mmCIF file with all atom_site columns, C-alpha atoms in Angstrom:
data_model
loop_
_atom_site.group_PDB
_atom_site.id
_atom_site.type_symbol
_atom_site.label_atom_id
_atom_site.label_alt_id
_atom_site.label_comp_id
_atom_site.label_asym_id
_atom_site.label_entity_id
_atom_site.label_seq_id
_atom_site.pdbx_PDB_ins_code
_atom_site.Cartn_x
_atom_site.Cartn_y
_atom_site.Cartn_z
_atom_site.occupancy
_atom_site.B_iso_or_equiv
_atom_site.pdbx_formal_charge
_atom_site.auth_seq_id
_atom_site.auth_comp_id
_atom_site.auth_asym_id
_atom_site.auth_atom_id
_atom_site.pdbx_PDB_model_num
ATOM 1   C CA . UNK A 1 1   ? -51.028 -38.359 24.206 1.00 50.00 ? 1355 UNK A CA 1
ATOM 2   C CA . UNK A 1 2   ? -48.634 -37.209 21.636 1.00 56.00 ? 1356 UNK A CA 1
ATOM 3   C CA . UNK A 1 3   ? -48.496 -34.066 20.973 1.00 84.00 ? 1357 UNK A CA 1
ATOM 4   C CA . UNK A 1 4   ? -46.278 -33.367 18.200 1.00 91.00 ? 1358 UNK A CA 1
ATOM 5   C CA . UNK A 1 5   ? -45.729 -36.193 16.454 1.00 94.00 ? 1359 UNK A CA 1
ATOM 6   C CA . UNK A 1 6   ? -42.016 -36.132 13.716 1.00 95.00 ? 1360 UNK A CA 1
ATOM 7   C CA . UNK A 1 7   ? -42.934 -38.768 11.293 1.00 92.00 ? 1361 UNK A CA 1
ATOM 8   C CA . UNK A 1 8   ? -39.529 -39.962 10.612 1.00 94.00 ? 1362 UNK A CA 1
ATOM 9   C CA . UNK A 1 9   ? -36.212 -40.519 13.540 1.00 94.00 ? 1363 UNK A CA 1
ATOM 10  C CA . UNK A 1 10  ? -33.240 -39.862 10.641 1.00 96.00 ? 1364 UNK A CA 1
ATOM 11  C CA . UNK A 1 11  ? -33.244 -38.517 6.977  1.00 97.00 ? 1365 UNK A CA 1
ATOM 12  C CA . UNK A 1 12  ? -29.870 -38.792 5.263  1.00 97.00 ? 1366 UNK A CA 1
ATOM 13  C CA . UNK A 1 13  ? -29.817 -37.042 2.382  1.00 97.00 ? 1367 UNK A CA 1
ATOM 14  C CA . UNK A 1 14  ? -26.799 -35.836 -0.219 1.00 97.00 ? 1368 UNK A CA 1
ATOM 15  C CA . UNK A 1 15  ? -25.662 -32.627 -0.945 1.00 97.00 ? 1369 UNK A CA 1
ATOM 16  C CA . UNK A 1 16  ? -27.179 -29.436 -2.464 1.00 97.00 ? 1370 UNK A CA 1
ATOM 17  C CA . UNK A 1 17  ? -30.860 -32.705 -2.607 1.00 97.00 ? 1371 UNK A CA 1
ATOM 18  C CA . UNK A 1 18  ? -33.600 -30.632 -1.283 1.00 97.00 ? 1372 UNK A CA 1
ATOM 19  C CA . UNK A 1 19  ? -35.218 -31.802 1.915  1.00 98.00 ? 1373 UNK A CA 1
ATOM 20  C CA . UNK A 1 20  ? -38.146 -32.035 3.876  1.00 97.00 ? 1374 UNK A CA 1
ATOM 21  C CA . UNK A 1 21  ? -39.465 -33.107 7.407  1.00 98.00 ? 1375 UNK A CA 1
ATOM 22  C CA . UNK A 1 22  ? -42.399 -33.655 8.797  1.00 97.00 ? 1376 UNK A CA 1
ATOM 23  C CA . UNK A 1 23  ? -44.153 -32.449 11.751 1.00 96.00 ? 1377 UNK A CA 1
ATOM 24  C CA . UNK A 1 24  ? -48.431 -33.113 12.744 1.00 95.00 ? 1378 UNK A CA 1
ATOM 25  C CA . UNK A 1 25  ? -49.401 -32.190 15.604 1.00 91.00 ? 1379 UNK A CA 1
ATOM 26  C CA . UNK A 1 26  ? -53.082 -32.571 17.909 1.00 87.00 ? 1380 UNK A CA 1
ATOM 27  C CA . UNK A 1 27  ? -54.943 -30.131 18.134 1.00 76.00 ? 1381 UNK A CA 1
ATOM 28  C CA . UNK A 1 28  ? -58.546 -28.355 16.763 1.00 68.00 ? 1382 UNK A CA 1
ATOM 29  C CA . UNK A 1 29  ? -57.123 -24.941 18.379 1.00 72.00 ? 1383 UNK A CA 1
ATOM 30  C CA . UNK A 1 30  ? -54.729 -21.550 17.686 1.00 71.00 ? 1384 UNK A CA 1
ATOM 31  C CA . UNK A 1 31  ? -51.292 -22.829 17.234 1.00 82.00 ? 1385 UNK A CA 1
ATOM 32  C CA . UNK A 1 32  ? -48.166 -21.463 17.501 1.00 87.00 ? 1386 UNK A CA 1
ATOM 33  C CA . UNK A 1 33  ? -45.479 -23.645 15.535 1.00 91.00 ? 1387 UNK A CA 1
ATOM 34  C CA . UNK A 1 34  ? -41.774 -23.234 15.447 1.00 93.00 ? 1388 UNK A CA 1
ATOM 35  C CA . UNK A 1 35  ? -38.878 -25.327 14.440 1.00 96.00 ? 1389 UNK A CA 1
ATOM 36  C CA . UNK A 1 36  ? -35.778 -25.722 15.918 1.00 96.00 ? 1390 UNK A CA 1
ATOM 37  C CA . UNK A 1 37  ? -32.237 -27.187 15.317 1.00 96.00 ? 1391 UNK A CA 1
ATOM 38  C CA . UNK A 1 38  ? -29.934 -28.265 17.570 1.00 94.00 ? 1392 UNK A CA 1
ATOM 39  C CA . UNK A 1 39  ? -25.656 -29.346 15.739 1.00 93.00 ? 1393 UNK A CA 1
ATOM 40  C CA . UNK A 1 40  ? -23.422 -31.641 16.806 1.00 89.00 ? 1394 UNK A CA 1
ATOM 41  C CA . UNK A 1 41  ? -22.528 -30.644 21.475 1.00 83.00 ? 1395 UNK A CA 1
ATOM 42  C CA . UNK A 1 42  ? -24.657 -27.512 20.956 1.00 86.00 ? 1396 UNK A CA 1
ATOM 43  C CA . UNK A 1 43  ? -28.062 -26.044 21.949 1.00 88.00 ? 1397 UNK A CA 1
ATOM 44  C CA . UNK A 1 44  ? -31.083 -25.537 20.331 1.00 92.00 ? 1398 UNK A CA 1
ATOM 45  C CA . UNK A 1 45  ? -31.549 -22.554 17.694 1.00 92.00 ? 1399 UNK A CA 1
ATOM 46  C CA . UNK A 1 46  ? -35.119 -21.157 16.534 1.00 92.00 ? 1400 UNK A CA 1
ATOM 47  C CA . UNK A 1 47  ? -34.830 -21.899 12.696 1.00 95.00 ? 1401 UNK A CA 1
ATOM 48  C CA . UNK A 1 48  ? -38.361 -20.172 12.075 1.00 94.00 ? 1402 UNK A CA 1
ATOM 49  C CA . UNK A 1 49  ? -41.926 -20.087 13.705 1.00 92.00 ? 1403 UNK A CA 1
ATOM 50  C CA . UNK A 1 50  ? -44.999 -19.374 12.324 1.00 91.00 ? 1404 UNK A CA 1
ATOM 51  C CA . UNK A 1 51  ? -47.562 -16.899 14.724 1.00 86.00 ? 1405 UNK A CA 1
ATOM 52  C CA . UNK A 1 52  ? -50.309 -15.687 11.852 1.00 84.00 ? 1406 UNK A CA 1
ATOM 53  C CA . UNK A 1 53  ? -50.726 -14.440 8.393  1.00 86.00 ? 1407 UNK A CA 1
ATOM 54  C CA . UNK A 1 54  ? -48.936 -16.254 6.135  1.00 89.00 ? 1408 UNK A CA 1
ATOM 55  C CA . UNK A 1 55  ? -48.774 -19.829 5.476  1.00 91.00 ? 1409 UNK A CA 1
ATOM 56  C CA . UNK A 1 56  ? -44.999 -20.550 4.247  1.00 95.00 ? 1410 UNK A CA 1
ATOM 57  C CA . UNK A 1 57  ? -43.267 -19.085 6.943  1.00 95.00 ? 1411 UNK A CA 1
ATOM 58  C CA . UNK A 1 58  ? -39.467 -18.048 5.814  1.00 96.00 ? 1412 UNK A CA 1
ATOM 59  C CA . UNK A 1 59  ? -36.593 -19.242 8.058  1.00 94.00 ? 1413 UNK A CA 1
ATOM 60  C CA . UNK A 1 60  ? -32.549 -18.560 8.813  1.00 93.00 ? 1414 UNK A CA 1
ATOM 61  C CA . UNK A 1 61  ? -30.113 -20.312 6.141  1.00 93.00 ? 1415 UNK A CA 1
ATOM 62  C CA . UNK A 1 62  ? -32.264 -21.150 3.835  1.00 96.00 ? 1416 UNK A CA 1
ATOM 63  C CA . UNK A 1 63  ? -34.775 -23.059 5.386  1.00 97.00 ? 1417 UNK A CA 1
ATOM 64  C CA . UNK A 1 64  ? -39.014 -22.484 5.077  1.00 97.00 ? 1418 UNK A CA 1
ATOM 65  C CA . UNK A 1 65  ? -42.140 -24.293 6.673  1.00 97.00 ? 1419 UNK A CA 1
ATOM 66  C CA . UNK A 1 66  ? -45.469 -24.699 5.585  1.00 95.00 ? 1420 UNK A CA 1
ATOM 67  C CA . UNK A 1 67  ? -48.541 -24.162 8.030  1.00 94.00 ? 1421 UNK A CA 1
ATOM 68  C CA . UNK A 1 68  ? -51.621 -26.571 7.007  1.00 93.00 ? 1422 UNK A CA 1
ATOM 69  C CA . UNK A 1 69  ? -54.185 -25.957 8.708  1.00 89.00 ? 1423 UNK A CA 1
ATOM 70  C CA . UNK A 1 70  ? -56.821 -29.084 7.250  1.00 90.00 ? 1424 UNK A CA 1
ATOM 71  C CA . UNK A 1 71  ? -53.745 -31.144 7.271  1.00 92.00 ? 1425 UNK A CA 1
ATOM 72  C CA . UNK A 1 72  ? -52.467 -30.041 11.466 1.00 92.00 ? 1426 UNK A CA 1
ATOM 73  C CA . UNK A 1 73  ? -49.068 -29.968 9.267  1.00 94.00 ? 1427 UNK A CA 1
ATOM 74  C CA . UNK A 1 74  ? -45.935 -28.010 9.724  1.00 96.00 ? 1428 UNK A CA 1
ATOM 75  C CA . UNK A 1 75  ? -43.719 -29.721 7.015  1.00 97.00 ? 1429 UNK A CA 1
ATOM 76  C CA . UNK A 1 76  ? -40.052 -28.117 6.741  1.00 98.00 ? 1430 UNK A CA 1
ATOM 77  C CA . UNK A 1 77  ? -38.060 -28.162 3.642  1.00 98.00 ? 1431 UNK A CA 1
ATOM 78  C CA . UNK A 1 78  ? -35.460 -26.298 2.574  1.00 98.00 ? 1432 UNK A CA 1
ATOM 79  C CA . UNK A 1 79  ? -34.303 -27.114 -1.724 1.00 97.00 ? 1433 UNK A CA 1
ATOM 80  C CA . UNK A 1 80  ? -30.313 -28.054 -1.316 1.00 97.00 ? 1434 UNK A CA 1
ATOM 81  C CA . UNK A 1 81  ? -28.431 -29.038 1.645  1.00 97.00 ? 1435 UNK A CA 1
ATOM 82  C CA . UNK A 1 82  ? -25.064 -28.500 3.121  1.00 96.00 ? 1436 UNK A CA 1
ATOM 83  C CA . UNK A 1 83  ? -22.827 -30.712 4.663  1.00 96.00 ? 1437 UNK A CA 1
ATOM 84  C CA . UNK A 1 84  ? -23.987 -28.073 7.354  1.00 95.00 ? 1438 UNK A CA 1
ATOM 85  C CA . UNK A 1 85  ? -26.896 -28.893 7.357  1.00 97.00 ? 1439 UNK A CA 1
ATOM 86  C CA . UNK A 1 86  ? -26.253 -32.874 9.221  1.00 97.00 ? 1440 UNK A CA 1
ATOM 87  C CA . UNK A 1 87  ? -27.487 -31.590 12.630 1.00 97.00 ? 1441 UNK A CA 1
ATOM 88  C CA . UNK A 1 88  ? -31.848 -33.058 14.554 1.00 96.00 ? 1442 UNK A CA 1
ATOM 89  C CA . UNK A 1 89  ? -34.262 -30.882 14.263 1.00 97.00 ? 1443 UNK A CA 1
ATOM 90  C CA . UNK A 1 90  ? -37.137 -30.361 16.535 1.00 95.00 ? 1444 UNK A CA 1
ATOM 91  C CA . UNK A 1 91  ? -40.720 -28.939 15.760 1.00 95.00 ? 1445 UNK A CA 1
ATOM 92  C CA . UNK A 1 92  ? -42.680 -27.683 18.521 1.00 92.00 ? 1446 UNK A CA 1
ATOM 93  C CA . UNK A 1 93  ? -45.962 -26.030 19.496 1.00 89.00 ? 1447 UNK A CA 1
ATOM 94  C CA . UNK A 1 94  ? -48.208 -24.398 21.728 1.00 85.00 ? 1448 UNK A CA 1
ATOM 95  C CA . UNK A 1 95  ? -51.517 -25.938 21.728 1.00 75.00 ? 1449 UNK A CA 1
ATOM 96  C CA . UNK A 1 96  ? -53.546 -22.467 22.399 1.00 67.00 ? 1450 UNK A CA 1
ATOM 97  C CA . UNK A 1 97  ? -53.361 -18.641 23.073 1.00 61.00 ? 1451 UNK A CA 1
ATOM 98  C CA . UNK A 1 98  ? -54.369 -19.484 26.783 1.00 61.00 ? 1452 UNK A CA 1
ATOM 99  C CA . UNK A 1 99  ? -50.744 -21.179 27.187 1.00 67.00 ? 1453 UNK A CA 1
ATOM 100 C CA . UNK A 1 100 ? -47.104 -20.861 26.439 1.00 71.00 ? 1454 UNK A CA 1
ATOM 101 C CA . UNK A 1 101 ? -44.966 -23.919 27.270 1.00 78.00 ? 1455 UNK A CA 1
ATOM 102 C CA . UNK A 1 102 ? -43.634 -25.688 23.717 1.00 84.00 ? 1456 UNK A CA 1
ATOM 103 C CA . UNK A 1 103 ? -44.364 -29.217 23.223 1.00 87.00 ? 1457 UNK A CA 1
ATOM 104 C CA . UNK A 1 104 ? -41.820 -31.141 21.196 1.00 91.00 ? 1458 UNK A CA 1
ATOM 105 C CA . UNK A 1 105 ? -41.598 -33.169 19.096 1.00 93.00 ? 1459 UNK A CA 1
ATOM 106 C CA . UNK A 1 106 ? -38.759 -36.696 18.722 1.00 93.00 ? 1460 UNK A CA 1
ATOM 107 C CA . UNK A 1 107 ? -36.458 -34.942 17.040 1.00 95.00 ? 1461 UNK A CA 1
ATOM 108 C CA . UNK A 1 108 ? -35.374 -35.638 13.190 1.00 96.00 ? 1462 UNK A CA 1
ATOM 109 C CA . UNK A 1 109 ? -31.421 -36.691 12.466 1.00 96.00 ? 1463 UNK A CA 1
ATOM 110 C CA . UNK A 1 110 ? -30.944 -35.401 9.561  1.00 97.00 ? 1464 UNK A CA 1
ATOM 111 C CA . UNK A 1 111 ? -27.010 -36.276 8.237  1.00 97.00 ? 1465 UNK A CA 1
ATOM 112 C CA . UNK A 1 112 ? -26.213 -34.714 4.557  1.00 97.00 ? 1466 UNK A CA 1
ATOM 113 C CA . UNK A 1 113 ? -23.324 -36.777 2.887  1.00 96.00 ? 1467 UNK A CA 1
ATOM 114 C CA . UNK A 1 114 ? -21.156 -35.002 -0.158 1.00 94.00 ? 1468 UNK A CA 1
ATOM 115 C CA . UNK B 2 1   ? -22.536 -11.099 24.137 1.00 83.00 ? 1370 UNK B CA 1
ATOM 116 C CA . UNK B 2 2   ? -26.562 -12.412 24.842 1.00 82.00 ? 1371 UNK B CA 1
ATOM 117 C CA . UNK B 2 3   ? -26.182 -16.431 25.960 1.00 92.00 ? 1372 UNK B CA 1
ATOM 118 C CA . UNK B 2 4   ? -27.454 -18.570 28.462 1.00 95.00 ? 1373 UNK B CA 1
ATOM 119 C CA . UNK B 2 5   ? -24.333 -21.144 30.150 1.00 96.00 ? 1374 UNK B CA 1
ATOM 120 C CA . UNK B 2 6   ? -24.689 -24.092 31.889 1.00 96.00 ? 1375 UNK B CA 1
ATOM 121 C CA . UNK B 2 7   ? -22.366 -26.260 34.089 1.00 97.00 ? 1376 UNK B CA 1
ATOM 122 C CA . UNK B 2 8   ? -21.760 -28.441 34.765 1.00 97.00 ? 1377 UNK B CA 1
ATOM 123 C CA . UNK B 2 9   ? -20.650 -28.868 31.139 1.00 95.00 ? 1378 UNK B CA 1
ATOM 124 C CA . UNK B 2 10  ? -20.773 -33.146 31.978 1.00 96.00 ? 1379 UNK B CA 1
ATOM 125 C CA . UNK B 2 11  ? -21.011 -34.232 35.245 1.00 96.00 ? 1380 UNK B CA 1
ATOM 126 C CA . UNK B 2 12  ? -20.263 -38.364 36.696 1.00 97.00 ? 1381 UNK B CA 1
ATOM 127 C CA . UNK B 2 13  ? -22.321 -38.897 39.609 1.00 96.00 ? 1382 UNK B CA 1
ATOM 128 C CA . UNK B 2 14  ? -23.413 -42.432 41.614 1.00 96.00 ? 1383 UNK B CA 1
ATOM 129 C CA . UNK B 2 15  ? -26.339 -42.398 42.819 1.00 97.00 ? 1384 UNK B CA 1
ATOM 130 C CA . UNK B 2 16  ? -27.742 -40.517 45.714 1.00 96.00 ? 1385 UNK B CA 1
ATOM 131 C CA . UNK B 2 17  ? -24.874 -37.969 46.062 1.00 96.00 ? 1386 UNK B CA 1
ATOM 132 C CA . UNK B 2 18  ? -26.394 -34.865 45.741 1.00 97.00 ? 1387 UNK B CA 1
ATOM 133 C CA . UNK B 2 19  ? -25.826 -32.075 42.682 1.00 97.00 ? 1388 UNK B CA 1
ATOM 134 C CA . UNK B 2 20  ? -26.687 -28.417 41.743 1.00 98.00 ? 1389 UNK B CA 1
ATOM 135 C CA . UNK B 2 21  ? -26.523 -27.905 37.593 1.00 98.00 ? 1390 UNK B CA 1
ATOM 136 C CA . UNK B 2 22  ? -26.275 -23.884 37.715 1.00 98.00 ? 1391 UNK B CA 1
ATOM 137 C CA . UNK B 2 23  ? -27.833 -21.626 34.512 1.00 98.00 ? 1392 UNK B CA 1
ATOM 138 C CA . UNK B 2 24  ? -27.468 -18.243 34.382 1.00 98.00 ? 1393 UNK B CA 1
ATOM 139 C CA . UNK B 2 25  ? -28.883 -16.252 31.738 1.00 97.00 ? 1394 UNK B CA 1
ATOM 140 C CA . UNK B 2 26  ? -27.704 -11.934 30.931 1.00 95.00 ? 1395 UNK B CA 1
ATOM 141 C CA . UNK B 2 27  ? -30.181 -11.063 28.934 1.00 93.00 ? 1396 UNK B CA 1
ATOM 142 C CA . UNK B 2 28  ? -32.367 -10.271 32.356 1.00 93.00 ? 1397 UNK B CA 1
ATOM 143 C CA . UNK B 2 29  ? -35.517 -12.594 30.793 1.00 93.00 ? 1398 UNK B CA 1
ATOM 144 C CA . UNK B 2 30  ? -38.422 -13.274 32.955 1.00 92.00 ? 1399 UNK B CA 1
ATOM 145 C CA . UNK B 2 31  ? -38.466 -16.474 32.525 1.00 91.00 ? 1400 UNK B CA 1
ATOM 146 C CA . UNK B 2 32  ? -36.959 -19.863 32.081 1.00 94.00 ? 1401 UNK B CA 1
ATOM 147 C CA . UNK B 2 33  ? -37.514 -23.406 32.026 1.00 94.00 ? 1402 UNK B CA 1
ATOM 148 C CA . UNK B 2 34  ? -35.508 -26.440 32.301 1.00 97.00 ? 1403 UNK B CA 1
ATOM 149 C CA . UNK B 2 35  ? -36.002 -29.565 30.274 1.00 96.00 ? 1404 UNK B CA 1
ATOM 150 C CA . UNK B 2 36  ? -34.156 -32.920 29.619 1.00 97.00 ? 1405 UNK B CA 1
ATOM 151 C CA . UNK B 2 37  ? -34.149 -34.621 25.825 1.00 94.00 ? 1406 UNK B CA 1
ATOM 152 C CA . UNK B 2 38  ? -33.807 -37.955 26.469 1.00 94.00 ? 1407 UNK B CA 1
ATOM 153 C CA . UNK B 2 39  ? -33.643 -40.855 22.605 1.00 89.00 ? 1408 UNK B CA 1
ATOM 154 C CA . UNK B 2 40  ? -37.137 -40.414 20.897 1.00 87.00 ? 1409 UNK B CA 1
ATOM 155 C CA . UNK B 2 41  ? -38.585 -38.953 23.312 1.00 90.00 ? 1410 UNK B CA 1
ATOM 156 C CA . UNK B 2 42  ? -37.490 -35.365 22.241 1.00 90.00 ? 1411 UNK B CA 1
ATOM 157 C CA . UNK B 2 43  ? -37.265 -32.375 25.256 1.00 93.00 ? 1412 UNK B CA 1
ATOM 158 C CA . UNK B 2 44  ? -39.607 -32.755 28.097 1.00 94.00 ? 1413 UNK B CA 1
ATOM 159 C CA . UNK B 2 45  ? -40.670 -29.310 30.541 1.00 94.00 ? 1414 UNK B CA 1
ATOM 160 C CA . UNK B 2 46  ? -38.818 -30.936 34.207 1.00 96.00 ? 1415 UNK B CA 1
ATOM 161 C CA . UNK B 2 47  ? -39.993 -27.291 36.046 1.00 96.00 ? 1416 UNK B CA 1
ATOM 162 C CA . UNK B 2 48  ? -40.375 -23.455 35.105 1.00 93.00 ? 1417 UNK B CA 1
ATOM 163 C CA . UNK B 2 49  ? -40.092 -20.296 36.508 1.00 94.00 ? 1418 UNK B CA 1
ATOM 164 C CA . UNK B 2 50  ? -42.266 -16.989 35.634 1.00 90.00 ? 1419 UNK B CA 1
ATOM 165 C CA . UNK B 2 51  ? -40.287 -14.312 37.501 1.00 91.00 ? 1420 UNK B CA 1
ATOM 166 C CA . UNK B 2 52  ? -38.429 -14.683 40.506 1.00 94.00 ? 1421 UNK B CA 1
ATOM 167 C CA . UNK B 2 53  ? -39.542 -16.023 43.182 1.00 93.00 ? 1422 UNK B CA 1
ATOM 168 C CA . UNK B 2 54  ? -41.765 -18.478 40.939 1.00 92.00 ? 1423 UNK B CA 1
ATOM 169 C CA . UNK B 2 55  ? -41.697 -21.412 40.283 1.00 95.00 ? 1424 UNK B CA 1
ATOM 170 C CA . UNK B 2 56  ? -43.590 -24.397 38.515 1.00 93.00 ? 1425 UNK B CA 1
ATOM 171 C CA . UNK B 2 57  ? -43.460 -27.799 37.541 1.00 93.00 ? 1426 UNK B CA 1
ATOM 172 C CA . UNK B 2 58  ? -43.108 -29.061 34.365 1.00 92.00 ? 1427 UNK B CA 1
ATOM 173 C CA . UNK B 2 59  ? -43.987 -32.566 32.468 1.00 91.00 ? 1428 UNK B CA 1
ATOM 174 C CA . UNK B 2 60  ? -41.978 -34.174 34.522 1.00 96.00 ? 1429 UNK B CA 1
ATOM 175 C CA . UNK B 2 61  ? -40.960 -32.855 38.231 1.00 97.00 ? 1430 UNK B CA 1
ATOM 176 C CA . UNK B 2 62  ? -40.299 -36.063 40.278 1.00 97.00 ? 1431 UNK B CA 1
ATOM 177 C CA . UNK B 2 63  ? -36.577 -35.763 41.177 1.00 97.00 ? 1432 UNK B CA 1
ATOM 178 C CA . UNK B 2 64  ? -35.870 -32.609 40.557 1.00 98.00 ? 1433 UNK B CA 1
ATOM 179 C CA . UNK B 2 65  ? -35.892 -28.887 42.492 1.00 98.00 ? 1434 UNK B CA 1
ATOM 180 C CA . UNK B 2 66  ? -35.151 -25.497 41.556 1.00 98.00 ? 1435 UNK B CA 1
ATOM 181 C CA . UNK B 2 67  ? -34.947 -22.117 42.778 1.00 96.00 ? 1436 UNK B CA 1
ATOM 182 C CA . UNK B 2 68  ? -35.303 -18.551 41.570 1.00 97.00 ? 1437 UNK B CA 1
ATOM 183 C CA . UNK B 2 69  ? -34.040 -15.959 44.537 1.00 97.00 ? 1438 UNK B CA 1
ATOM 184 C CA . UNK B 2 70  ? -32.554 -14.009 41.577 1.00 96.00 ? 1439 UNK B CA 1
ATOM 185 C CA . UNK B 2 71  ? -33.267 -13.364 38.537 1.00 96.00 ? 1440 UNK B CA 1
ATOM 186 C CA . UNK B 2 72  ? -30.797 -14.335 36.110 1.00 97.00 ? 1441 UNK B CA 1
ATOM 187 C CA . UNK B 2 73  ? -29.841 -18.387 37.894 1.00 98.00 ? 1442 UNK B CA 1
ATOM 188 C CA . UNK B 2 74  ? -31.868 -20.860 37.544 1.00 98.00 ? 1443 UNK B CA 1
ATOM 189 C CA . UNK B 2 75  ? -30.238 -23.987 40.083 1.00 98.00 ? 1444 UNK B CA 1
ATOM 190 C CA . UNK B 2 76  ? -31.120 -27.789 38.729 1.00 98.00 ? 1445 UNK B CA 1
ATOM 191 C CA . UNK B 2 77  ? -31.042 -29.357 41.718 1.00 98.00 ? 1446 UNK B CA 1
ATOM 192 C CA . UNK B 2 78  ? -31.018 -33.558 42.150 1.00 97.00 ? 1447 UNK B CA 1
ATOM 193 C CA . UNK B 2 79  ? -30.529 -34.874 46.006 1.00 96.00 ? 1448 UNK B CA 1
ATOM 194 C CA . UNK B 2 80  ? -30.600 -37.715 45.549 1.00 97.00 ? 1449 UNK B CA 1
ATOM 195 C CA . UNK B 2 81  ? -29.762 -38.459 41.706 1.00 97.00 ? 1450 UNK B CA 1
ATOM 196 C CA . UNK B 2 82  ? -30.895 -42.011 40.429 1.00 97.00 ? 1451 UNK B CA 1
ATOM 197 C CA . UNK B 2 83  ? -29.328 -44.109 36.773 1.00 97.00 ? 1452 UNK B CA 1
ATOM 198 C CA . UNK B 2 84  ? -33.435 -43.191 35.316 1.00 97.00 ? 1453 UNK B CA 1
ATOM 199 C CA . UNK B 2 85  ? -31.473 -39.479 35.225 1.00 98.00 ? 1454 UNK B CA 1
ATOM 200 C CA . UNK B 2 86  ? -29.360 -39.639 33.329 1.00 98.00 ? 1455 UNK B CA 1
ATOM 201 C CA . UNK B 2 87  ? -29.409 -37.837 29.813 1.00 97.00 ? 1456 UNK B CA 1
ATOM 202 C CA . UNK B 2 88  ? -29.735 -34.106 28.283 1.00 96.00 ? 1457 UNK B CA 1
ATOM 203 C CA . UNK B 2 89  ? -30.214 -31.194 30.085 1.00 97.00 ? 1458 UNK B CA 1
ATOM 204 C CA . UNK B 2 90  ? -31.267 -28.181 28.773 1.00 96.00 ? 1459 UNK B CA 1
ATOM 205 C CA . UNK B 2 91  ? -31.902 -24.619 30.688 1.00 96.00 ? 1460 UNK B CA 1
ATOM 206 C CA . UNK B 2 92  ? -34.129 -21.856 28.850 1.00 94.00 ? 1461 UNK B CA 1
ATOM 207 C CA . UNK B 2 93  ? -35.031 -18.231 28.455 1.00 93.00 ? 1462 UNK B CA 1
ATOM 208 C CA . UNK B 2 94  ? -37.332 -15.688 27.436 1.00 89.00 ? 1463 UNK B CA 1
ATOM 209 C CA . UNK B 2 95  ? -38.290 -12.251 27.522 1.00 84.00 ? 1464 UNK B CA 1
ATOM 210 C CA . UNK B 2 96  ? -41.235 -13.559 29.220 1.00 74.00 ? 1465 UNK B CA 1
ATOM 211 C CA . UNK B 2 97  ? -43.953 -16.240 28.889 1.00 68.00 ? 1466 UNK B CA 1
ATOM 212 C CA . UNK B 2 98  ? -45.586 -15.754 25.329 1.00 69.00 ? 1467 UNK B CA 1
ATOM 213 C CA . UNK B 2 99  ? -46.066 -17.052 22.470 1.00 63.00 ? 1468 UNK B CA 1
ATOM 214 C CA . UNK B 2 100 ? -44.369 -14.300 20.511 1.00 69.00 ? 1469 UNK B CA 1
ATOM 215 C CA . UNK B 2 101 ? -40.706 -14.507 22.138 1.00 75.00 ? 1470 UNK B CA 1
ATOM 216 C CA . UNK B 2 102 ? -38.148 -16.690 21.452 1.00 81.00 ? 1471 UNK B CA 1
ATOM 217 C CA . UNK B 2 103 ? -36.233 -19.242 23.541 1.00 87.00 ? 1472 UNK B CA 1
ATOM 218 C CA . UNK B 2 104 ? -32.695 -19.553 23.793 1.00 91.00 ? 1473 UNK B CA 1
ATOM 219 C CA . UNK B 2 105 ? -31.609 -22.283 25.014 1.00 93.00 ? 1474 UNK B CA 1
ATOM 220 C CA . UNK B 2 106 ? -27.819 -23.342 27.107 1.00 94.00 ? 1475 UNK B CA 1
ATOM 221 C CA . UNK B 2 107 ? -25.335 -24.976 25.655 1.00 92.00 ? 1476 UNK B CA 1
ATOM 222 C CA . UNK B 2 108 ? -26.724 -28.586 27.893 1.00 94.00 ? 1477 UNK B CA 1
ATOM 223 C CA . UNK B 2 109 ? -25.795 -30.189 30.355 1.00 96.00 ? 1478 UNK B CA 1
ATOM 224 C CA . UNK B 2 110 ? -24.825 -34.065 29.841 1.00 96.00 ? 1479 UNK B CA 1
ATOM 225 C CA . UNK B 2 111 ? -25.611 -36.419 32.728 1.00 97.00 ? 1480 UNK B CA 1
ATOM 226 C CA . UNK B 2 112 ? -25.053 -39.889 33.526 1.00 97.00 ? 1481 UNK B CA 1
ATOM 227 C CA . UNK B 2 113 ? -25.695 -41.575 37.219 1.00 97.00 ? 1482 UNK B CA 1
ATOM 228 C CA . UNK B 2 114 ? -24.111 -44.102 37.739 1.00 96.00 ? 1483 UNK B CA 1
#
């Protein structure tokens, strides 16, 4: 069974428009949640992470995500995107406090157009 | 500069010809791992290593071998590559296995097996 589901495989968006990338996970216990970005021809880079505490997490490059335990979601948002935000975005989870292995979603490709 | 390096970045080979993809990190990290990235599947872990001489299988280890003789290096070995191993491979490292530690990714190796 898929541990992490990214609901959109492709998200086209116009420059300066907002974007939301959806991520749901399947776990009934404590989880640790991450968003990574992969720019073209590069490795993955951490955008933000939720380990505990405030459910609204702010990351680099103006991105933020909200952990919603009741909906088992961790959606990523940016209020105004730039052309340079064109990339593939991966949601990842560590599924328990006894584990450290990252499980990745399938990825969402964001294409920002002028 | 702190980084994870991989070589080669691109490789085209034929079925059955043994190959090694090298991975090196200069951050004195204990934990290293290999992933493959395939369209629609995200990243899947192949093997990981908790420290020198300690390696274990990830989710998709079949057809791969690894070794960890030194802390900084974690080569991925394909003894007899097959076309289904055509993929984008990433090496990653982190200080030690734990939810709080960010994983640093290499730039990727694109492998084509004909």
